[in-house]
PDB file of C-alpha atoms in Angstrom:
ATOM      1  CA  MET U   1      -4.728  -8.895  -0.570  1.00 74.00           C
ATOM      2  CA  GLU U   2      -2.284 -12.506   1.042  1.00 83.00           C
ATOM      3  CA  LYS U   3      -1.540 -14.738  -2.463  1.00 90.00           C
ATOM      4  CA  THR U   4      -1.751 -17.924  -2.397  1.00 94.00           C
ATOM      5  CA  SER U   5       1.288 -19.691  -3.569  1.00 96.00           C
ATOM      6  CA  ILE U   6       1.088 -23.115  -5.782  1.00 97.00           C
ATOM      7  CA  LEU U   7       4.357 -23.486  -7.240  1.00 98.00           C
ATOM      8  CA  THR U   8       7.552 -22.790  -5.398  1.00 98.00           C
ATOM      9  CA  VAL U   9      10.740 -22.811  -7.815  1.00 98.00           C
ATOM     10  CA  LYS U  10      13.813 -23.440  -4.857  1.00 98.00           C
ATOM     11  CA  ASP U  11      18.080 -23.046  -6.160  1.00 98.00           C
ATOM     12  CA  LEU U  12      17.460 -23.912  -8.738  1.00 98.00           C
ATOM     13  CA  ASN U  13      20.221 -25.065 -11.290  1.00 98.00           C
ATOM     14  CA  LEU U  14      19.680 -26.281 -14.528  1.00 98.00           C
ATOM     15  CA  PHE U  15      22.663 -27.987 -17.349  1.00 97.00           C
ATOM     16  CA  TYR U  16      22.776 -29.167 -20.802  1.00 96.00           C
ATOM     17  CA  GLY U  17      25.927 -31.501 -20.384  1.00 96.00           C
ATOM     18  CA  LYS U  18      28.705 -29.052 -18.873  1.00 95.00           C
ATOM     19  CA  LYS U  19      26.354 -24.967 -20.352  1.00 96.00           C
ATOM     20  CA  GLN U  20      25.263 -23.799 -17.350  1.00 97.00           C
ATOM     21  CA  ALA U  21      21.286 -23.135 -18.428  1.00 97.00           C
ATOM     22  CA  LEU U  22      20.140 -21.956 -15.604  1.00 98.00           C
ATOM     23  CA  GLN U  23      21.347 -20.292 -12.089  1.00 98.00           C
ATOM     24  CA  ASN U  24      19.849 -20.569  -8.615  1.00 98.00           C
ATOM     25  CA  ILE U  25      16.079 -19.815  -9.557  1.00 98.00           C
ATOM     26  CA  ASN U  26      14.256 -18.741  -6.784  1.00 98.00           C
ATOM     27  CA  MET U  27      10.520 -17.437  -7.539  1.00 98.00           C
ATOM     28  CA  GLU U  28       6.793 -18.424  -7.267  1.00 97.00           C
ATOM     29  CA  PHE U  29       3.592 -18.799  -9.074  1.00 97.00           C
ATOM     30  CA  TYR U  30       0.657 -17.769  -7.764  1.00 97.00           C
ATOM     31  CA  GLU U  31      -3.282 -18.632  -7.894  1.00 96.00           C
ATOM     32  CA  ASN U  32      -5.031 -16.993 -10.117  1.00 96.00           C
ATOM     33  CA  ASP U  33      -1.854 -14.953 -11.355  1.00 97.00           C
ATOM     34  CA  ILE U  34      -0.679 -14.321 -15.272  1.00 98.00           C
ATOM     35  CA  THR U  35       3.173 -14.673 -14.579  1.00 98.00           C
ATOM     36  CA  ALA U  36       5.205 -13.333 -17.910  1.00 98.00           C
ATOM     37  CA  LEU U  37       8.957 -14.141 -17.622  1.00 98.00           C
ATOM     38  CA  ILE U  38      10.492 -11.773 -20.348  1.00 98.00           C
ATOM     39  CA  GLY U  39      14.332 -11.817 -21.336  1.00 97.00           C
ATOM     40  CA  PRO U  40      16.464 -11.893 -24.215  1.00 95.00           C
ATOM     41  CA  SER U  41      16.927 -15.331 -25.840  1.00 93.00           C
ATOM     42  CA  GLY U  42      19.005 -18.138 -25.200  1.00 92.00           C
ATOM     43  CA  CYS U  43      18.831 -15.914 -21.257  1.00 95.00           C
ATOM     44  CA  GLY U  44      16.708 -19.457 -20.208  1.00 97.00           C
ATOM     45  CA  LYS U  45      12.903 -18.584 -19.935  1.00 97.00           C
ATOM     46  CA  SER U  46      11.453 -21.736 -21.980  1.00 96.00           C
ATOM     47  CA  THR U  47      13.931 -24.226 -20.219  1.00 97.00           C
ATOM     48  CA  LEU U  48      12.742 -23.257 -17.398  1.00 98.00           C
ATOM     49  CA  LEU U  49       9.155 -23.511 -17.870  1.00 97.00           C
ATOM     50  CA  ARG U  50       9.462 -26.538 -19.316  1.00 96.00           C
ATOM     51  CA  CYS U  51      12.047 -27.551 -15.929  1.00 97.00           C
ATOM     52  CA  ILE U  52       7.735 -27.200 -15.148  1.00 97.00           C
ATOM     53  CA  ASN U  53       6.292 -29.901 -15.343  1.00 94.00           C
ATOM     54  CA  ARG U  54       9.593 -31.868 -16.969  1.00 96.00           C
ATOM     55  CA  MET U  55       9.299 -31.614 -20.402  1.00 94.00           C
ATOM     56  CA  ASN U  56      13.316 -31.168 -20.297  1.00 93.00           C
ATOM     57  CA  ASP U  57      13.486 -34.892 -19.057  1.00 89.00           C
ATOM     58  CA  LEU U  58      13.392 -36.331 -22.932  1.00 87.00           C
ATOM     59  CA  ILE U  59      16.335 -34.430 -23.055  1.00 93.00           C
ATOM     60  CA  SER U  60      19.584 -36.891 -22.096  1.00 93.00           C
ATOM     61  CA  THR U  61      22.365 -33.873 -21.453  1.00 96.00           C
ATOM     62  CA  VAL U  62      19.807 -32.522 -18.506  1.00 96.00           C
ATOM     63  CA  SER U  63      20.946 -32.799 -15.518  1.00 96.00           C
ATOM     64  CA  ILE U  64      18.913 -30.045 -12.778  1.00 97.00           C
ATOM     65  CA  THR U  65      19.649 -29.122  -8.733  1.00 97.00           C
ATOM     66  CA  GLY U  66      16.655 -27.933  -6.629  1.00 98.00           C
ATOM     67  CA  GLU U  67      13.812 -28.562  -6.044  1.00 98.00           C
ATOM     68  CA  ILE U  68       9.975 -27.132  -7.686  1.00 98.00           C
ATOM     69  CA  ILE U  69       7.396 -27.971  -4.915  1.00 98.00           C
ATOM     70  CA  TYR U  70       3.807 -28.583  -5.818  1.00 97.00           C
ATOM     71  CA  LYS U  71       1.287 -29.784  -3.562  1.00 94.00           C
ATOM     72  CA  GLY U  72       4.587 -30.221  -0.905  1.00 94.00           C
ATOM     73  CA  LYS U  73       5.877 -32.634  -2.860  1.00 96.00           C
ATOM     74  CA  ASN U  74       9.459 -31.714  -5.646  1.00 98.00           C
ATOM     75  CA  ILE U  75       8.009 -32.899  -8.934  1.00 98.00           C
ATOM     76  CA  PHE U  76      11.466 -34.278  -9.973  1.00 97.00           C
ATOM     77  CA  ASP U  77      10.793 -36.974  -6.443  1.00 96.00           C
ATOM     78  CA  LYS U  78      11.180 -40.431  -7.755  1.00 94.00           C
ATOM     79  CA  SER U  79       7.381 -40.866  -7.075  1.00 95.00           C
ATOM     80  CA  VAL U  80       6.294 -38.592  -8.850  1.00 96.00           C
ATOM     81  CA  ASP U  81       4.321 -39.207 -11.600  1.00 95.00           C
ATOM     82  CA  THR U  82       5.425 -37.486 -14.485  1.00 94.00           C
ATOM     83  CA  VAL U  83       2.002 -38.246 -16.677  1.00 90.00           C
ATOM     84  CA  ASP U  84      -0.076 -37.190 -14.129  1.00 92.00           C
ATOM     85  CA  LEU U  85       1.778 -33.993 -13.490  1.00 95.00           C
ATOM     86  CA  ARG U  86       1.528 -32.922 -16.839  1.00 93.00           C
ATOM     87  CA  LYS U  87      -2.003 -33.527 -16.781  1.00 91.00           C
ATOM     88  CA  GLU U  88      -2.116 -31.007 -13.336  1.00 95.00           C
ATOM     89  CA  ILE U  89       0.507 -28.350 -15.367  1.00 97.00           C
ATOM     90  CA  GLY U  90      -0.140 -28.155 -18.777  1.00 95.00           C
ATOM     91  CA  MET U  91       2.205 -26.977 -21.866  1.00 96.00           C
ATOM     92  CA  VAL U  92       0.864 -25.300 -25.106  1.00 96.00           C
ATOM     93  CA  PHE U  93       3.960 -24.689 -27.241  1.00 94.00           C
ATOM     94  CA  GLN U  94       4.828 -21.819 -29.812  1.00 93.00           C
ATOM     95  CA  GLN U  95       4.068 -23.151 -32.961  1.00 93.00           C
ATOM     96  CA  PRO U  96       0.314 -24.445 -32.628  1.00 94.00           C
ATOM     97  CA  ASN U  97       0.252 -28.350 -32.674  1.00 95.00           C
ATOM     98  CA  PRO U  98      -3.255 -29.826 -33.210  1.00 96.00           C
ATOM     99  CA  PHE U  99      -3.169 -33.719 -34.018  1.00 96.00           C
ATOM    100  CA  PRO U 100      -4.045 -34.458 -36.998  1.00 96.00           C
ATOM    101  CA  PHE U 101      -7.641 -35.533 -36.338  1.00 95.00           C
ATOM    102  CA  SER U 102     -10.742 -33.656 -36.207  1.00 98.00           C
ATOM    103  CA  ILE U 103     -10.944 -30.909 -33.415  1.00 98.00           C
ATOM    104  CA  TYR U 104     -13.646 -33.009 -31.374  1.00 98.00           C
ATOM    105  CA  GLU U 105     -10.887 -35.741 -30.343  1.00 97.00           C
ATOM    106  CA  ASN U 106      -8.647 -32.819 -30.630  1.00 97.00           C
ATOM    107  CA  VAL U 107      -9.681 -31.138 -27.405  1.00 98.00           C
ATOM    108  CA  ILE U 108     -10.810 -34.979 -25.257  1.00 97.00           C
ATOM    109  CA  TYR U 109      -7.227 -36.626 -26.419  1.00 95.00           C
ATOM    110  CA  GLY U 110      -6.304 -36.574 -22.316  1.00 92.00           C
ATOM    111  CA  LEU U 111      -9.940 -37.650 -21.178  1.00 93.00           C
ATOM    112  CA  ARG U 112      -9.557 -41.414 -24.336  1.00 93.00           C
ATOM    113  CA  LEU U 113      -6.306 -41.591 -22.515  1.00 88.00           C
ATOM    114  CA  LYS U 114      -7.744 -41.875 -19.099  1.00 87.00           C
ATOM    115  CA  GLY U 115     -10.135 -44.018 -20.519  1.00 92.00           C
ATOM    116  CA  VAL U 116     -13.763 -41.891 -20.218  1.00 93.00           C
ATOM    117  CA  LYS U 117     -16.119 -43.259 -22.646  1.00 95.00           C
ATOM    118  CA  ASP U 118     -19.617 -41.612 -21.778  1.00 97.00           C
ATOM    119  CA  LYS U 119     -19.887 -39.302 -24.827  1.00 97.00           C
ATOM    120  CA  ALA U 120     -22.310 -37.322 -23.461  1.00 97.00           C
ATOM    121  CA  LYS U 121     -19.680 -36.021 -20.702  1.00 97.00           C
ATOM    122  CA  LEU U 122     -17.529 -35.633 -23.967  1.00 98.00           C
ATOM    123  CA  ASP U 123     -19.294 -33.503 -25.532  1.00 98.00           C
ATOM    124  CA  GLU U 124     -19.753 -31.269 -22.590  1.00 98.00           C
ATOM    125  CA  VAL U 125     -16.444 -31.446 -22.042  1.00 98.00           C
ATOM    126  CA  VAL U 126     -16.012 -30.540 -25.832  1.00 98.00           C
ATOM    127  CA  GLU U 127     -17.667 -27.483 -25.390  1.00 98.00           C
ATOM    128  CA  ASN U 128     -16.710 -26.639 -22.188  1.00 97.00           C
ATOM    129  CA  SER U 129     -13.651 -26.718 -22.914  1.00 97.00           C
ATOM    130  CA  LEU U 130     -13.752 -24.993 -26.545  1.00 98.00           C
ATOM    131  CA  LYS U 131     -15.707 -21.809 -24.930  1.00 97.00           C
ATOM    132  CA  ALA U 132     -12.993 -21.485 -21.908  1.00 96.00           C
ATOM    133  CA  ALA U 133     -10.809 -20.921 -24.583  1.00 96.00           C
ATOM    134  CA  ASN U 134     -12.780 -18.123 -26.474  1.00 95.00           C
ATOM    135  CA  ILE U 135     -13.224 -21.127 -30.364  1.00 97.00           C
ATOM    136  CA  TRP U 136     -16.326 -22.773 -29.325  1.00 98.00           C
ATOM    137  CA  ASP U 137     -18.667 -20.452 -31.423  1.00 97.00           C
ATOM    138  CA  GLU U 138     -16.156 -20.347 -34.913  1.00 97.00           C
ATOM    139  CA  VAL U 139     -16.202 -23.631 -34.569  1.00 98.00           C
ATOM    140  CA  LYS U 140     -19.332 -25.324 -32.569  1.00 98.00           C
ATOM    141  CA  ASP U 141     -20.420 -27.425 -36.157  1.00 98.00           C
ATOM    142  CA  ILE U 142     -17.287 -27.835 -37.844  1.00 98.00           C
ATOM    143  CA  LEU U 143     -16.132 -30.052 -34.528  1.00 98.00           C
ATOM    144  CA  HIS U 144     -15.779 -33.197 -36.904  1.00 98.00           C
ATOM    145  CA  SER U 145     -13.427 -32.295 -38.924  1.00 98.00           C
ATOM    146  CA  SER U 146      -9.828 -31.824 -38.498  1.00 98.00           C
ATOM    147  CA  ALA U 147      -8.060 -29.315 -36.285  1.00 98.00           C
ATOM    148  CA  LEU U 148      -5.676 -28.967 -39.606  1.00 97.00           C
ATOM    149  CA  GLY U 149      -7.877 -27.188 -41.924  1.00 97.00           C
ATOM    150  CA  LEU U 150      -8.073 -23.845 -38.805  1.00 97.00           C
ATOM    151  CA  SER U 151      -5.813 -21.032 -38.826  1.00 96.00           C
ATOM    152  CA  GLY U 152      -3.005 -20.523 -36.470  1.00 95.00           C
ATOM    153  CA  GLY U 153      -4.858 -18.013 -34.080  1.00 96.00           C
ATOM    154  CA  GLN U 154      -7.238 -21.022 -33.936  1.00 97.00           C
ATOM    155  CA  GLN U 155      -5.527 -23.577 -33.974  1.00 97.00           C
ATOM    156  CA  GLN U 156      -3.594 -22.385 -30.495  1.00 96.00           C
ATOM    157  CA  ARG U 157      -6.876 -22.215 -28.912  1.00 97.00           C
ATOM    158  CA  VAL U 158      -8.346 -25.544 -29.952  1.00 97.00           C
ATOM    159  CA  CYS U 159      -4.807 -26.429 -27.826  1.00 97.00           C
ATOM    160  CA  ILE U 160      -5.317 -24.308 -25.006  1.00 97.00           C
ATOM    161  CA  ALA U 161      -8.698 -26.200 -25.348  1.00 97.00           C
ATOM    162  CA  ARG U 162      -6.865 -29.509 -24.399  1.00 97.00           C
ATOM    163  CA  VAL U 163      -5.412 -28.314 -22.231  1.00 96.00           C
ATOM    164  CA  LEU U 164      -8.048 -27.360 -20.401  1.00 97.00           C
ATOM    165  CA  ALA U 165     -10.007 -30.180 -21.109  1.00 97.00           C
ATOM    166  CA  VAL U 166      -7.892 -32.563 -18.272  1.00 94.00           C
ATOM    167  CA  ASN U 167      -8.631 -29.294 -15.621  1.00 93.00           C
ATOM    168  CA  PRO U 168      -5.248 -28.606 -15.193  1.00 95.00           C
ATOM    169  CA  ASP U 169      -5.012 -26.101 -12.125  1.00 95.00           C
ATOM    170  CA  LEU U 170      -1.570 -24.447 -13.833  1.00 97.00           C
ATOM    171  CA  ILE U 171      -1.349 -23.904 -17.378  1.00 98.00           C
ATOM    172  CA  LEU U 172       2.508 -22.722 -19.167  1.00 98.00           C
ATOM    173  CA  LEU U 173       2.464 -21.043 -22.388  1.00 98.00           C
ATOM    174  CA  ASP U 174       6.064 -21.249 -24.130  1.00 97.00           C
ATOM    175  CA  GLU U 175       5.668 -17.950 -26.681  1.00 96.00           C
ATOM    176  CA  PRO U 176       1.873 -18.889 -27.883  1.00 96.00           C
ATOM    177  CA  THR U 177       1.511 -15.829 -29.752  1.00 95.00           C
ATOM    178  CA  SER U 178       4.497 -15.452 -31.906  1.00 93.00           C
ATOM    179  CA  ALA U 179       3.774 -17.922 -35.082  1.00 91.00           C
ATOM    180  CA  LEU U 180       0.188 -15.596 -34.970  1.00 94.00           C
ATOM    181  CA  ASP U 181      -0.447 -12.523 -36.798  1.00 93.00           C
ATOM    182  CA  PRO U 182      -1.365  -9.254 -34.176  1.00 94.00           C
ATOM    183  CA  ILE U 183      -5.926  -9.961 -34.155  1.00 94.00           C
ATOM    184  CA  SER U 184      -5.216 -13.512 -33.690  1.00 94.00           C
ATOM    185  CA  SER U 185      -2.791 -12.299 -30.530  1.00 95.00           C
ATOM    186  CA  GLY U 186      -4.867 -10.899 -29.105  1.00 95.00           C
ATOM    187  CA  ARG U 187      -8.246 -13.913 -29.424  1.00 94.00           C
ATOM    188  CA  VAL U 188      -5.220 -15.678 -27.425  1.00 95.00           C
ATOM    189  CA  GLU U 189      -4.319 -13.259 -25.025  1.00 96.00           C
ATOM    190  CA  GLU U 190      -8.487 -12.459 -24.252  1.00 96.00           C
ATOM    191  CA  THR U 191      -8.275 -16.340 -23.477  1.00 96.00           C
ATOM    192  CA  LEU U 192      -5.903 -16.095 -21.492  1.00 97.00           C
ATOM    193  CA  LEU U 193      -7.243 -13.435 -18.983  1.00 97.00           C
ATOM    194  CA  GLU U 194     -10.627 -14.910 -19.464  1.00 96.00           C
ATOM    195  CA  LEU U 195      -8.899 -17.602 -18.358  1.00 96.00           C
ATOM    196  CA  LYS U 196      -6.751 -16.352 -14.979  1.00 95.00           C
ATOM    197  CA  LYS U 197     -10.319 -16.317 -12.936  1.00 95.00           C
ATOM    198  CA  ASN U 198     -10.018 -20.293 -13.106  1.00 95.00           C
ATOM    199  CA  TYR U 199      -6.412 -21.598 -13.558  1.00 96.00           C
ATOM    200  CA  SER U 200      -2.539 -20.220 -12.580  1.00 97.00           C
ATOM    201  CA  ILE U 201      -0.379 -19.250 -16.010  1.00 98.00           C
ATOM    202  CA  ALA U 202       3.125 -18.782 -16.197  1.00 98.00           C
ATOM    203  CA  ILE U 203       3.161 -17.157 -20.271  1.00 98.00           C
ATOM    204  CA  VAL U 204       7.160 -16.726 -22.330  1.00 98.00           C
ATOM    205  CA  THR U 205       6.568 -13.467 -24.422  1.00 96.00           C
ATOM    206  CA  HIS U 206       9.211 -11.745 -26.045  1.00 91.00           C
ATOM    207  CA  ASN U 207       6.722  -8.848 -26.262  1.00 93.00           C
ATOM    208  CA  MET U 208       6.825  -7.036 -23.816  1.00 94.00           C
ATOM    209  CA  GLN U 209       3.404  -4.933 -24.631  1.00 95.00           C
ATOM    210  CA  GLN U 210       2.362  -8.309 -24.061  1.00 96.00           C
ATOM    211  CA  ALA U 211       3.898  -8.930 -21.008  1.00 97.00           C
ATOM    212  CA  SER U 212       2.340  -5.523 -19.000  1.00 97.00           C
ATOM    213  CA  ARG U 213      -0.888  -6.273 -21.422  1.00 97.00           C
ATOM    214  CA  ILE U 214      -1.344  -8.820 -19.808  1.00 98.00           C
ATOM    215  CA  SER U 215      -0.159 -10.033 -16.452  1.00 98.00           C
ATOM    216  CA  ASP U 216      -0.037  -9.769 -13.041  1.00 98.00           C
ATOM    217  CA  ARG U 217       3.910 -10.269 -12.168  1.00 98.00           C
ATOM    218  CA  THR U 218       6.488 -10.615 -14.081  1.00 98.00           C
ATOM    219  CA  ALA U 219      10.536 -11.755 -14.043  1.00 98.00           C
ATOM    220  CA  PHE U 220      13.216 -10.564 -16.268  1.00 98.00           C
ATOM    221  CA  MET U 221      15.931 -13.485 -16.775  1.00 98.00           C
ATOM    222  CA  LEU U 222      19.449 -12.762 -18.296  1.00 97.00           C
ATOM    223  CA  ASN U 223      22.448 -15.295 -18.500  1.00 97.00           C
ATOM    224  CA  GLY U 224      20.044 -18.146 -16.915  1.00 97.00           C
ATOM    225  CA  ASP U 225      19.597 -15.634 -13.800  1.00 98.00           C
ATOM    226  CA  LEU U 226      16.174 -14.460 -12.499  1.00 98.00           C
ATOM    227  CA  ILE U 227      17.122 -10.658 -12.256  1.00 98.00           C
ATOM    228  CA  GLU U 228      14.167  -9.076 -11.013  1.00 98.00           C
ATOM    229  CA  ILE U 229      10.479 -11.036 -10.060  1.00 98.00           C
ATOM    230  CA  ASN U 230       7.842  -8.353  -9.583  1.00 98.00           C
ATOM    231  CA  GLU U 231       4.467  -7.055  -9.948  1.00 97.00           C
ATOM    232  CA  THR U 232       4.684  -6.027 -13.716  1.00 98.00           C
ATOM    233  CA  LYS U 233       3.949  -2.177 -13.299  1.00 97.00           C
ATOM    234  CA  ASN U 234       6.866  -2.252 -10.658  1.00 97.00           C
ATOM    235  CA  ILE U 235       8.844  -4.280 -13.607  1.00 98.00           C
ATOM    236  CA  PHE U 236       8.112  -1.565 -16.071  1.00 97.00           C
ATOM    237  CA  LEU U 237       7.918   1.608 -14.367  1.00 96.00           C
ATOM    238  CA  ASN U 238      10.253   1.259 -11.375  1.00 97.00           C
ATOM    239  CA  PRO U 239      11.753  -1.707 -11.509  1.00 97.00           C
ATOM    240  CA  SER U 240      14.949  -2.121  -9.180  1.00 97.00           C
ATOM    241  CA  LYS U 241      17.776  -3.434 -11.268  1.00 97.00           C
ATOM    242  CA  LYS U 242      19.328  -1.386 -13.808  1.00 97.00           C
ATOM    243  CA  GLU U 243      19.700  -4.983 -16.622  1.00 96.00           C
ATOM    244  CA  THR U 244      16.042  -4.497 -15.931  1.00 97.00           C
ATOM    245  CA  GLU U 245      15.680  -0.688 -17.094  1.00 96.00           C
ATOM    246  CA  ASP U 246      18.146  -1.384 -19.980  1.00 96.00           C
ATOM    247  CA  TYR U 247      15.856  -4.079 -21.438  1.00 96.00           C
ATOM    248  CA  VAL U 248      12.771  -2.486 -20.478  1.00 95.00           C
ATOM    249  CA  ALA U 249      13.798   0.504 -22.443  1.00 92.00           C
ATOM    250  CA  GLY U 250      15.114  -1.562 -25.510  1.00 90.00           C
ATOM    251  CA  LYS U 251      18.448  -1.411 -24.717  1.00 89.00           C
ATOM    252  CA  PHE U 252      19.074  -4.341 -25.707  1.00 86.00           C
ATOM    253  CA  GLY U 253      17.116  -7.340 -26.439  1.00 75.00           C
TER     254      GLY U 253
END
């Protein structure tokens, strides 16, 4: 079955000052797919992820050439509103980062910014987003308690719910389970597999087992280059490049 592309990276180069961190990256992200980005520390995985919703704009020394095409438009075009872009392309970070207020207020933060005041609507979004993030049953009786009182794994799922509440097209996750214990990591993985029915997902992970368990496609990066991208089973069982084979076999990393 032909997959539908949701976002295309074309000839993307990124520099921190004079140091080049991404070199001529070309790849597609597809609807209802989980794409994993793997590779050793410092290879450019997180930098690429942050390009996709323009988080690198916040770093003054960064310069970028090339394009990222989303909805027929280059996201680096001056006419693109980054606030709107980040609603459509949500991001979940390595360390859970709930805001210091209630679980309820965390989830509806983006809707409050949009000026939504209808309580019935907000209640509905909170319930649906927490259910989709696989945490509703754990928090439904403590919605007005501080999100900071939750465990790390619960906080991370509340952060996923916060992203879902504004109904994004694409969800970016930067090592979302690296700070979590195995059981919490497993819950987040279950959540992602459920979410891909309705969303497209890109995940940076150091954990090769995680990439092989949950992703449809895997991209292997090394020293700012995209070495190869393919269906996950091909990357792990039949890689076409020697570097990929060595990395997947644990010979370096």
